[in-house]
mmCIF file of C-alpha atoms and ligand atoms in Angstrom:
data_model
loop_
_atom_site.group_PDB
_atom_site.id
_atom_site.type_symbol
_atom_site.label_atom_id
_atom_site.label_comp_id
_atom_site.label_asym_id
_atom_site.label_seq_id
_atom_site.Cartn_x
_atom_site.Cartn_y
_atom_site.Cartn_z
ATOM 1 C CA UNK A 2 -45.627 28.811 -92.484
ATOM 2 C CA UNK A 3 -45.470 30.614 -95.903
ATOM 3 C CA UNK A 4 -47.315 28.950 -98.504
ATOM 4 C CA UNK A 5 -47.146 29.497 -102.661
ATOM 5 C CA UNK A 6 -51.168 30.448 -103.106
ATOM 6 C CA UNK A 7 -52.752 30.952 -106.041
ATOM 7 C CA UNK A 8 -56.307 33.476 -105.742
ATOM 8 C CA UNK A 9 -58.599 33.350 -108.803
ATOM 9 C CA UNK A 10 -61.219 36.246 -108.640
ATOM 10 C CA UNK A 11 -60.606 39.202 -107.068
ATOM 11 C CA UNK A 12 -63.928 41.469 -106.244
ATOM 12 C CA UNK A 13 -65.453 42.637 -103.440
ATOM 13 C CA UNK A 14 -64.116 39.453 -101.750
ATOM 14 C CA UNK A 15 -61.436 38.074 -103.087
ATOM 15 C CA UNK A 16 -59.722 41.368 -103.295
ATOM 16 C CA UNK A 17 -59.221 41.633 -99.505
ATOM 17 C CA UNK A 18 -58.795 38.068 -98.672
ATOM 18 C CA UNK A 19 -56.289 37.707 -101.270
ATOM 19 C CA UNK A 20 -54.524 40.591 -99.655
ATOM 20 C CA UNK A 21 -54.835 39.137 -96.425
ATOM 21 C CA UNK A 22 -53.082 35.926 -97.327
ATOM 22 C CA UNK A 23 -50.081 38.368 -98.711
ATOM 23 C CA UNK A 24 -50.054 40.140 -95.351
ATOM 24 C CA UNK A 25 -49.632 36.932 -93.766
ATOM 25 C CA UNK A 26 -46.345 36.572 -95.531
ATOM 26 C CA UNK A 27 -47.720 33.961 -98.486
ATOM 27 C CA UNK A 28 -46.819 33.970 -101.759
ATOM 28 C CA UNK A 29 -49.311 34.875 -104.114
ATOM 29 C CA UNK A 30 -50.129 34.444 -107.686
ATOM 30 C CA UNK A 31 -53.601 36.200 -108.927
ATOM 31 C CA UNK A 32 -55.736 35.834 -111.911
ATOM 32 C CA UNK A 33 -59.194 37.982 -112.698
ATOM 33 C CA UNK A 34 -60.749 38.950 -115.583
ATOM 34 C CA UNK A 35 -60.534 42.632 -114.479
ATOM 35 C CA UNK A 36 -57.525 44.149 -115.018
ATOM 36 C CA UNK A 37 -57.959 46.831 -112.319
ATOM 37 C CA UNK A 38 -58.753 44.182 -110.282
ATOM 38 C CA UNK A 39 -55.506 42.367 -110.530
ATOM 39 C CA UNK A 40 -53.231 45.772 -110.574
ATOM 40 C CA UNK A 41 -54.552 46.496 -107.246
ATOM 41 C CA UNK A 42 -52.860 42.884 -105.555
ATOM 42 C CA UNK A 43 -49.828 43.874 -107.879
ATOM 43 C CA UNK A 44 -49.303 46.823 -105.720
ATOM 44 C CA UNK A 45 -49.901 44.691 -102.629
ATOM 45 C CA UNK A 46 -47.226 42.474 -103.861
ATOM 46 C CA UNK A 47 -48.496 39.787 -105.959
ATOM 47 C CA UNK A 48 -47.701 37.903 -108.641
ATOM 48 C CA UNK A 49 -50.079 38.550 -111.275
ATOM 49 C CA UNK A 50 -50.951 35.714 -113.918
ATOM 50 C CA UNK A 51 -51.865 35.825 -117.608
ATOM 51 C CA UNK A 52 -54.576 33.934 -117.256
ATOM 52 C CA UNK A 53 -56.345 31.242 -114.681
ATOM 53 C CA UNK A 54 -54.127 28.470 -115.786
ATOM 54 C CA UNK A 55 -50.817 30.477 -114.833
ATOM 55 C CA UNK A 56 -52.359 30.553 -111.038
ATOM 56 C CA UNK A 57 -52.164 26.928 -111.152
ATOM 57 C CA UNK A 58 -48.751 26.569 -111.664
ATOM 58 C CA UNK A 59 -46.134 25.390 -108.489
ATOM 59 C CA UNK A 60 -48.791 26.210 -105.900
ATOM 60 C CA UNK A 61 -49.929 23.988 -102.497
ATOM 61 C CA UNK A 62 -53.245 25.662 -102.170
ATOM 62 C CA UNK A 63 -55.660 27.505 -104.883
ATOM 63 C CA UNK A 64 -58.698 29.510 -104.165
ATOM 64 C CA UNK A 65 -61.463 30.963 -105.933
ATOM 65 C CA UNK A 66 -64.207 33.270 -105.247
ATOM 66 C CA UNK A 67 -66.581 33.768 -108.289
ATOM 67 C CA UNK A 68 -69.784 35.727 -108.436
ATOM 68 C CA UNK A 69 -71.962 32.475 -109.212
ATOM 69 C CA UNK A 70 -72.312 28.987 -110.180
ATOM 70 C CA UNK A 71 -71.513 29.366 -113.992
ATOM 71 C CA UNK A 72 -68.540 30.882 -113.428
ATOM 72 C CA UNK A 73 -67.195 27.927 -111.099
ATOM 73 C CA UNK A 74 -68.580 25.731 -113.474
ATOM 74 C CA UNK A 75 -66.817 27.091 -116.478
ATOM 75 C CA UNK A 76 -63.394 27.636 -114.593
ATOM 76 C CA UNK A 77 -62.734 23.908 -113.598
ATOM 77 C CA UNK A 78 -64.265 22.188 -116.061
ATOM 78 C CA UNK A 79 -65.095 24.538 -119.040
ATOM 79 C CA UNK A 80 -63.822 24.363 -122.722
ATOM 80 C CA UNK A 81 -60.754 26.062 -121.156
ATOM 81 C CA UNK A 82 -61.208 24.262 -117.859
ATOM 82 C CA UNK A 83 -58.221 24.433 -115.250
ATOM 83 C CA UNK A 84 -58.432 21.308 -113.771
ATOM 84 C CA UNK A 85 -55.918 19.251 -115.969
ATOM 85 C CA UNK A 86 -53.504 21.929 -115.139
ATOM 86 C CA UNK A 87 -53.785 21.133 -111.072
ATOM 87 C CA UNK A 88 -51.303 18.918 -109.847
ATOM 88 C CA UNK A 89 -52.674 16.447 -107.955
ATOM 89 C CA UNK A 90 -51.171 17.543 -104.335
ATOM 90 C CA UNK A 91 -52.762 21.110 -104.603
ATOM 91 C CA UNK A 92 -55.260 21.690 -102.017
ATOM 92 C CA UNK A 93 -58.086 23.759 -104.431
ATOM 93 C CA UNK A 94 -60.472 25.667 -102.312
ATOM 94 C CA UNK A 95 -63.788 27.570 -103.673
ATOM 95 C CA UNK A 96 -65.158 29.850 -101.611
ATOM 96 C CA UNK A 97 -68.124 31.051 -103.644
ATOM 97 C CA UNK A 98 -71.484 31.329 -102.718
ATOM 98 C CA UNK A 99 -73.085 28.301 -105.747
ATOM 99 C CA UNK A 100 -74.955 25.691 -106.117
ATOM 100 C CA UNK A 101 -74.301 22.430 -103.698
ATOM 101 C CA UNK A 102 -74.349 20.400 -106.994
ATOM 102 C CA UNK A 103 -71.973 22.271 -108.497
ATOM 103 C CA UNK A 104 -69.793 22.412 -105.903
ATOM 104 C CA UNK A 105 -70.010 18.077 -105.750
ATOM 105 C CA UNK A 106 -69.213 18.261 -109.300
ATOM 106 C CA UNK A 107 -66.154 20.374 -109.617
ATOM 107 C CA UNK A 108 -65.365 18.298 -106.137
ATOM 108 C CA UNK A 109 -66.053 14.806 -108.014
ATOM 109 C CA UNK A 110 -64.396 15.730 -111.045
ATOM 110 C CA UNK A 111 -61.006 16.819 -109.181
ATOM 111 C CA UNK A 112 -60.743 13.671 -106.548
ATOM 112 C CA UNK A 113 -61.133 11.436 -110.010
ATOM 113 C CA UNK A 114 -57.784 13.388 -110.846
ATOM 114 C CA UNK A 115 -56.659 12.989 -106.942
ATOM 115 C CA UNK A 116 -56.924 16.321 -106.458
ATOM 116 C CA UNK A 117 -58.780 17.362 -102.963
ATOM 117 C CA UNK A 118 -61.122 19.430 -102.994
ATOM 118 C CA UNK A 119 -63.492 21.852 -100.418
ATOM 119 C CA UNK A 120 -66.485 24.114 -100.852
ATOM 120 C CA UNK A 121 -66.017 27.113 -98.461
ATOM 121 C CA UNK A 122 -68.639 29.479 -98.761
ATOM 122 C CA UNK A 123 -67.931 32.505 -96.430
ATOM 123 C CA UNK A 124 -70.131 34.767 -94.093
ATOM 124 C CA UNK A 125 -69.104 38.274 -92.824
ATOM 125 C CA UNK A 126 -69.292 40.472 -96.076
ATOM 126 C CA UNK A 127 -66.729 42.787 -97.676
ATOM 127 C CA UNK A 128 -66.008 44.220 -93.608
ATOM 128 C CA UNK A 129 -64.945 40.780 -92.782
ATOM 129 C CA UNK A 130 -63.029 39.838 -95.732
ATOM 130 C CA UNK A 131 -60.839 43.481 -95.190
ATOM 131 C CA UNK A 132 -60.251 42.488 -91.248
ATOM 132 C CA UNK A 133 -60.054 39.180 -91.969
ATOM 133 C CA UNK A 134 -62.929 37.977 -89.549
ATOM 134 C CA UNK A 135 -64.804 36.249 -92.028
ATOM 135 C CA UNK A 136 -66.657 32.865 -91.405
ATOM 136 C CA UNK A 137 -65.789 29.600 -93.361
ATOM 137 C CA UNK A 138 -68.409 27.511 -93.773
ATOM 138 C CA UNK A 139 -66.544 24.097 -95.402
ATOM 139 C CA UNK A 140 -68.018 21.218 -97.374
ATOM 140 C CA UNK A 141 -65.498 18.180 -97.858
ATOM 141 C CA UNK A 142 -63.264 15.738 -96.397
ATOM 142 C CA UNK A 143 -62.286 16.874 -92.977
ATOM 143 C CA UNK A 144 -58.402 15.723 -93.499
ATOM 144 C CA UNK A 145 -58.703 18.544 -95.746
ATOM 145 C CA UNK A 146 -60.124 20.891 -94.251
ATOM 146 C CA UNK A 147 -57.400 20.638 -91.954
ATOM 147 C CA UNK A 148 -55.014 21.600 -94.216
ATOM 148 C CA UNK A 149 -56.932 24.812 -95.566
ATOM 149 C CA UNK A 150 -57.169 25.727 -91.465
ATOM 150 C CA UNK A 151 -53.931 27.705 -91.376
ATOM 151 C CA UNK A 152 -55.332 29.636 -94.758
ATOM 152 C CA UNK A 153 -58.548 29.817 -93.265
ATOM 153 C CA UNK A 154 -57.508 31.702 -90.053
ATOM 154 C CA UNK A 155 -55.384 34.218 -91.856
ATOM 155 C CA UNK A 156 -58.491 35.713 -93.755
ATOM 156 C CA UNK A 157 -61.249 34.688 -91.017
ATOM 157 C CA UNK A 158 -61.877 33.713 -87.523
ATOM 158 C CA UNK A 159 -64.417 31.303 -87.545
ATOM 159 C CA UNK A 160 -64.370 28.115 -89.505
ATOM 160 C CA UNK A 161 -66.843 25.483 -89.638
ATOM 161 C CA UNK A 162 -67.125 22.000 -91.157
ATOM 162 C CA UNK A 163 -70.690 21.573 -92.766
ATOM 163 C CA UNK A 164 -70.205 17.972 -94.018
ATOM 164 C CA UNK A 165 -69.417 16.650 -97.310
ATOM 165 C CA UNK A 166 -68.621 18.106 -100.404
ATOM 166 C CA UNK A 167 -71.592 20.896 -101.022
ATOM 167 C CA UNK A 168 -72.413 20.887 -97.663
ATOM 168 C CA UNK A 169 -70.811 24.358 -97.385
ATOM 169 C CA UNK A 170 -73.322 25.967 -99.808
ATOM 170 C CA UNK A 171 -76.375 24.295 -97.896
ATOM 171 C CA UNK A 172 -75.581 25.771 -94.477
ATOM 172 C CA UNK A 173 -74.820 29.053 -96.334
ATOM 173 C CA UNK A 174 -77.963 29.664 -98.629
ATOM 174 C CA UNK A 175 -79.891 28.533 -94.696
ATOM 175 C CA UNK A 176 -78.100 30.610 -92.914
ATOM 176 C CA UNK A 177 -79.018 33.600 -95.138
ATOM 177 C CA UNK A 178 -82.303 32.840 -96.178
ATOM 178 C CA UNK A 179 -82.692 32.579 -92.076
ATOM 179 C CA UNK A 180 -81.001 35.785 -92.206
ATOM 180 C CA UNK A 181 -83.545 37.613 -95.166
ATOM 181 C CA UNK A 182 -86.477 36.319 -92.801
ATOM 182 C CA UNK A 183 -85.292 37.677 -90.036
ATOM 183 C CA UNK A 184 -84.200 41.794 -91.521
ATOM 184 C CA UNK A 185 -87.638 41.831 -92.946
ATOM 185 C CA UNK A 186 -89.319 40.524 -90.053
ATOM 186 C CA UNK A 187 -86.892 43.598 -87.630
ATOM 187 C CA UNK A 188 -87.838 46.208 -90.818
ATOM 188 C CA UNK A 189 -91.737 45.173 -90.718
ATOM 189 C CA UNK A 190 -91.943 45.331 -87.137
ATOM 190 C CA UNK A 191 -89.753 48.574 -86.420
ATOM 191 C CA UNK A 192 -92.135 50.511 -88.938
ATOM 192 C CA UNK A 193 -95.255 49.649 -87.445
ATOM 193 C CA UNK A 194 -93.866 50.882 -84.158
ATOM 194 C CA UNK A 195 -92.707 54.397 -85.548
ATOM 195 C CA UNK A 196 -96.114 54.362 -87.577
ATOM 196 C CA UNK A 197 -98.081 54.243 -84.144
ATOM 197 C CA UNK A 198 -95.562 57.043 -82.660
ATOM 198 C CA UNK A 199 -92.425 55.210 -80.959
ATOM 199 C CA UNK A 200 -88.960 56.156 -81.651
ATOM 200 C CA UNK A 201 -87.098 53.772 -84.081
ATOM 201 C CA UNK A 202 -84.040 53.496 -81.521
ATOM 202 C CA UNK A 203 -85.798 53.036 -78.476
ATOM 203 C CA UNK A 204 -88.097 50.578 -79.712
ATOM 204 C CA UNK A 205 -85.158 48.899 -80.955
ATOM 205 C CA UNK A 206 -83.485 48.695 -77.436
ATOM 206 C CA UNK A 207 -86.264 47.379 -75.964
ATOM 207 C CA UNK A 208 -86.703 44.648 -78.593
ATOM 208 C CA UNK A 209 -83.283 43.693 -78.904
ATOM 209 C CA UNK A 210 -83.242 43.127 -75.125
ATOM 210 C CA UNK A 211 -86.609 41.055 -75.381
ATOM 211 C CA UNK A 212 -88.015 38.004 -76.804
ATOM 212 C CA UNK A 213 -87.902 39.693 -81.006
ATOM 213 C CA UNK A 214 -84.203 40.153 -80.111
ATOM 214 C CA UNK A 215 -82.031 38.909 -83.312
ATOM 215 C CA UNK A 216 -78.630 39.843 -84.991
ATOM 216 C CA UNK A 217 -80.157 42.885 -87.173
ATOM 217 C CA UNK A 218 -81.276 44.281 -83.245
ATOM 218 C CA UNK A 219 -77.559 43.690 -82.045
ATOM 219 C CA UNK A 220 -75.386 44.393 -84.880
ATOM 220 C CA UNK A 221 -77.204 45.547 -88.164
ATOM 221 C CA UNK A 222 -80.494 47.930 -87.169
ATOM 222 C CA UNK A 223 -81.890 48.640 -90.916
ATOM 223 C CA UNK A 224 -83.779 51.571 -89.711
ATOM 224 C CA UNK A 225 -81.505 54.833 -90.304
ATOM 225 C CA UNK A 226 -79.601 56.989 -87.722
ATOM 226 C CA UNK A 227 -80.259 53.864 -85.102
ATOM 227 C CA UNK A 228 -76.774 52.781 -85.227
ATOM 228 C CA UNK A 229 -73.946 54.005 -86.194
ATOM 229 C CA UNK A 230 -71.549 52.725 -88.786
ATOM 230 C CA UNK A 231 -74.335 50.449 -90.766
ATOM 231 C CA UNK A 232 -75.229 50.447 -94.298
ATOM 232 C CA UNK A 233 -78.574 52.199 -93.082
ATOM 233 C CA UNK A 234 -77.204 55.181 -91.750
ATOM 234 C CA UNK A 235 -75.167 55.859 -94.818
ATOM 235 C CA UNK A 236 -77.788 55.670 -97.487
ATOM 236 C CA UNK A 237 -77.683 51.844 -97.377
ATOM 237 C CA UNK A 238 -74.203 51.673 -98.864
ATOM 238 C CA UNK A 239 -71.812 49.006 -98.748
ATOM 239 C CA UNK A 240 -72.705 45.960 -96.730
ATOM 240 C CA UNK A 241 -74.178 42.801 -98.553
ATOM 241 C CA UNK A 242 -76.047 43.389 -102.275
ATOM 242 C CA UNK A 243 -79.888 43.282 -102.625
ATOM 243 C CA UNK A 244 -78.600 41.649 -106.025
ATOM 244 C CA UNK A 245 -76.605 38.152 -103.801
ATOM 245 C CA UNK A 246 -79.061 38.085 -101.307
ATOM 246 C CA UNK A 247 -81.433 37.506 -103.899
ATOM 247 C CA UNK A 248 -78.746 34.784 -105.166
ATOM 248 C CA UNK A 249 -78.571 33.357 -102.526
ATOM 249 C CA UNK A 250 -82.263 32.677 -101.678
ATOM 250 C CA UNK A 251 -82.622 31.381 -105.335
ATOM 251 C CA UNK A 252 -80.535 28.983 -104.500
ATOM 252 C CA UNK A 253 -81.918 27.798 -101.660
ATOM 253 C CA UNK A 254 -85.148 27.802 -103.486
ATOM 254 C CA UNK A 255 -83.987 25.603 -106.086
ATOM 255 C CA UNK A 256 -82.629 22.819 -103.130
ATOM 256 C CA UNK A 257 -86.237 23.496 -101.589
ATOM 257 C CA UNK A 258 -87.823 22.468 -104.863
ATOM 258 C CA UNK A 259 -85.312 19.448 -105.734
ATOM 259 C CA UNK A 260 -86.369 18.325 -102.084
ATOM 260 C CA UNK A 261 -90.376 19.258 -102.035
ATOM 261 C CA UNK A 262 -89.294 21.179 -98.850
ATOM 262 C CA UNK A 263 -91.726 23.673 -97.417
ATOM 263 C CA UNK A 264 -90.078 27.533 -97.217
ATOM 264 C CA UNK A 265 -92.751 30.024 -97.097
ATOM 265 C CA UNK A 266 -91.197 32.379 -95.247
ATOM 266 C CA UNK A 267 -88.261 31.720 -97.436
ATOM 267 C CA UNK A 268 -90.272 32.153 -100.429
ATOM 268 C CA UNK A 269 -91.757 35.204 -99.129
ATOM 269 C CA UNK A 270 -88.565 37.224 -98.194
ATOM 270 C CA UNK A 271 -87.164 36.186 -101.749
ATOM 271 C CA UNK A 272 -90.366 37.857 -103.541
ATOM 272 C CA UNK A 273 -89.816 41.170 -101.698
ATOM 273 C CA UNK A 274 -86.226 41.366 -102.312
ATOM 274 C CA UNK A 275 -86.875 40.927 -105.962
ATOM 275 C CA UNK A 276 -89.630 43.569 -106.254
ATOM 276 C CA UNK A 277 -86.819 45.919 -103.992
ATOM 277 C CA UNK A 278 -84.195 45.140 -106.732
ATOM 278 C CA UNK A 279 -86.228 45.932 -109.276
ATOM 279 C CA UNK A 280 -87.734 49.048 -107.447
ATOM 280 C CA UNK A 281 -83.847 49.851 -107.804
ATOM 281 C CA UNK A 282 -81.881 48.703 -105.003
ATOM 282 C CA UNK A 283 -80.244 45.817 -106.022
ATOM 283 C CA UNK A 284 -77.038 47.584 -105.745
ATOM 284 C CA UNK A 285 -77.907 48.817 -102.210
ATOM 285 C CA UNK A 286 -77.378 46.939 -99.118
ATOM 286 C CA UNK A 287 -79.626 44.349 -98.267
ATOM 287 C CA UNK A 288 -80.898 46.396 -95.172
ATOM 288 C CA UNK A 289 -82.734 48.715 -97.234
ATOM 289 C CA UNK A 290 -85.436 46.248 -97.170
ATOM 290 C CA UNK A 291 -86.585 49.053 -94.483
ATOM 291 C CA UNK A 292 -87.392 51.512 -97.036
ATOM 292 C CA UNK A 293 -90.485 48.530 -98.675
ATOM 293 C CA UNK A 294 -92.701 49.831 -95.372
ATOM 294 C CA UNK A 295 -92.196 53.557 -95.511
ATOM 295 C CA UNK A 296 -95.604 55.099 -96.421
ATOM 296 C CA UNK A 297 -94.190 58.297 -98.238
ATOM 297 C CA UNK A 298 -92.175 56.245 -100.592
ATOM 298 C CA UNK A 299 -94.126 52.687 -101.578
ATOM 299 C CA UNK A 300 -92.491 51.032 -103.842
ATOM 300 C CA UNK A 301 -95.226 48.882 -105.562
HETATM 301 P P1 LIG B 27 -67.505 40.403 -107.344
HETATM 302 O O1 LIG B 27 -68.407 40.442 -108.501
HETATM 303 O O2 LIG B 27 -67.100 41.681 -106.673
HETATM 304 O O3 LIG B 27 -66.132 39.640 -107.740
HETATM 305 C C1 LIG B 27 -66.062 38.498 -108.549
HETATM 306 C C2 LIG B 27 -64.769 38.602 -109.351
HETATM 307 O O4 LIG B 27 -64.607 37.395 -110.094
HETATM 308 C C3 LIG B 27 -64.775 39.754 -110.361
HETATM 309 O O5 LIG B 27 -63.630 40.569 -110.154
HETATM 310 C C4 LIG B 27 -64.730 39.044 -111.718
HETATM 311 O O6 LIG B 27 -64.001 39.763 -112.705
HETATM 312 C C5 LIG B 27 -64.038 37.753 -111.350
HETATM 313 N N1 LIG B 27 -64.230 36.654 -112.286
HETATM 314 C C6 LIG B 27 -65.391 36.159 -112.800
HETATM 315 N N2 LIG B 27 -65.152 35.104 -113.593
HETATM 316 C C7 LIG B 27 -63.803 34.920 -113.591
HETATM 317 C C8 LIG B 27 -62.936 33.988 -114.209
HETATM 318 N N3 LIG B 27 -63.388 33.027 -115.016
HETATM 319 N N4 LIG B 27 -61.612 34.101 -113.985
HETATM 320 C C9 LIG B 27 -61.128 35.056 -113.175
HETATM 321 N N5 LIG B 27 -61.906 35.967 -112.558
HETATM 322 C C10 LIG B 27 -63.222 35.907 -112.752
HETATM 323 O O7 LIG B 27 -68.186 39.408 -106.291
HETATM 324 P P2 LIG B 27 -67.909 39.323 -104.711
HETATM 325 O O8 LIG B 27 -68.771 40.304 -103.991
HETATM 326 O O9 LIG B 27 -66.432 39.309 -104.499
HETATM 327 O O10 LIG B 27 -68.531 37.868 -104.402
HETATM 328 C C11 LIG B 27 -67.855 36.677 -104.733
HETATM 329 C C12 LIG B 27 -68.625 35.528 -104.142
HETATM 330 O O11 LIG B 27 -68.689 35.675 -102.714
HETATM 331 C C13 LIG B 27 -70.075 35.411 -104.637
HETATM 332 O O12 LIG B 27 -70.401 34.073 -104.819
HETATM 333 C C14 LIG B 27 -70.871 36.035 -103.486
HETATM 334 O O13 LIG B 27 -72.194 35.522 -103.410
HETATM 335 C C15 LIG B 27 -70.044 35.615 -102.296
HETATM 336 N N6 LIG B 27 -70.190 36.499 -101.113
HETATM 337 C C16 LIG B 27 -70.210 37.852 -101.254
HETATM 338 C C17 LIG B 27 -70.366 38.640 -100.130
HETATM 339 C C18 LIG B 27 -70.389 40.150 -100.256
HETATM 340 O O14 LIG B 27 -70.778 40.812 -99.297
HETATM 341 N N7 LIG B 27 -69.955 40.712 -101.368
HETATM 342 C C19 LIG B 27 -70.492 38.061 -98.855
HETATM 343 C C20 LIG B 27 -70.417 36.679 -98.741
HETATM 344 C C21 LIG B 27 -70.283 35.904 -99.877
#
């Protein structure tokens, strides 16, 4: 059924998911900052919006996808906050990648105005949010959740319900700090092997088929000219940022400190990633975390 949508934030993300929900036969009404941005879902055939309030206006569902928690913050419930402009039946959905307590904020502040609210961080990248095969990972009541589903399948395929309102966020920033372990762990170990003479792809097969085997092995080999069609055999471009992955295991630093909870490994993936940004690829894909054990190019 065709819904009136409004899509605030349109990057890497939102762009294609926005344009998703338009294929899908929805109408929709998009705010960014970015004016190219915005020109880009005009063409696709939406309505574009003056400014964030605008998107508000006569729509069942609105969605956001920000770069961080500030921006959330400041959008809902900043000086020029849109939250008195929701009406109360709109269904507002965030699916930025934030802080849990800012998503039970923005979530506590809206259900005092009766407005529901759900956290839906997504996993997939910019691949899945152009085929629409993204993953929803959904904080908030479940009666809600149901009535995003629809929404949800016509930009993803899998959709999960976390828990309560920020529970989204907290099985996101696990999932990829799990995820940061594990690509440094497949880069470590597939260096030492072509150190001591074995060839990247073979070694690869036969760990991928044994006990190391892990996504990167199956899907996402960060050793170039292994596989085809990943960020590391084109020069590490595309894919998912050094610069969010770093995000991301901030954040789940910060709920690791507000807990006393134990994350070496954690802790130790986010200190690399920060010395590779710096060393230059925060812009690269976060795969190139190969290039931190190649002895002809150290990086520190
Ligand atoms: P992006 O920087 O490409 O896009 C963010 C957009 O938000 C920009 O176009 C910006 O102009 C706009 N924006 C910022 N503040 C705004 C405001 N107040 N009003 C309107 N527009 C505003 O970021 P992205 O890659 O699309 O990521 C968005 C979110 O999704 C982040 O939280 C990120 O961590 C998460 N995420 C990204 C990926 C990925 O691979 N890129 C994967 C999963 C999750």
């Amino acid at each position: 059924m065709s819904a009136n949508i409004g899509f605030i934030g349109l990057g890497n993300m939102g762009g294609p998911m926005a344009s998703n929900l338009l294929k899908a036969g929805h109408k929709v009404k998009v705010f960014d900052l970015m004016p190219a941005a915005v020109e880009k879902l005009a063409a696709s055939g939406a309505t574009v919006c003056q400014d964030a309030k605008q998107a508000c206006d006569d729509v069942q569902v609105l969605i956001s996808m920000l770069p961080a928690s500030i921006h959330v913050e400041n959008l809902y419930l900043g000086e020029a906050g849109i939250l008195s402009s929701i009406a109360p039946q709109t269904l507002v959905v965030d699916c930025s990648t934030i802080a849990p307590e800012t998503s039970r904020l923005v979530a506590a502040n809206a259900a005092e105005r009766g407005i529901q609210m759900l956290d839906a961080p997504v996993s997939g990248g910019v691949g899945g949010a152009v085929a629409a095969t993204l993953t929803f990972i959904v904080g908030g009541e479940k009666a809600a959740l149901e009535l995003a589903r629809p929404i949800f399948e016509n930009m993803g395929k899998n959709i999960f319900h976390a828990g309560a309102a920020g529970a989204g966020q907290v099985a996101k920033f696990c999932n990829n700090m799990l995820l940061s372990v594990l690509m440094t762990g497949t880069a470590e170990a597939l260096q030492l092997g072509v150190d001591n003479g074995l060839d990247a792809g073979v070694l690869s097969e036969i760990m991928r088929q044994s006990s190391g085997g892990n996504w990167a092995l199956e899907v996402y080999n960060p050793y170039p000219g292994v596989m085809d069609n990943v960020p590391a055999s084109k020069d590490y471009e595309g894919g998912f940022l050094v610069d969010l992955m770093i995000k991301d295991l901030g954040l789940a630093m910060e709920a690791a400190l507000q807990q006393g909870a134990s994350v070496p490994l954690g802790s130790l993936a986010r200190n690399l990633y920060i010395n590779h940004g710096k060393a230059g690829y925060g812009r690269k894909d976060f795969s190139s975390i190969q290039k931190i054990y190649n002895k002809d190019e150290p990086e520190s």
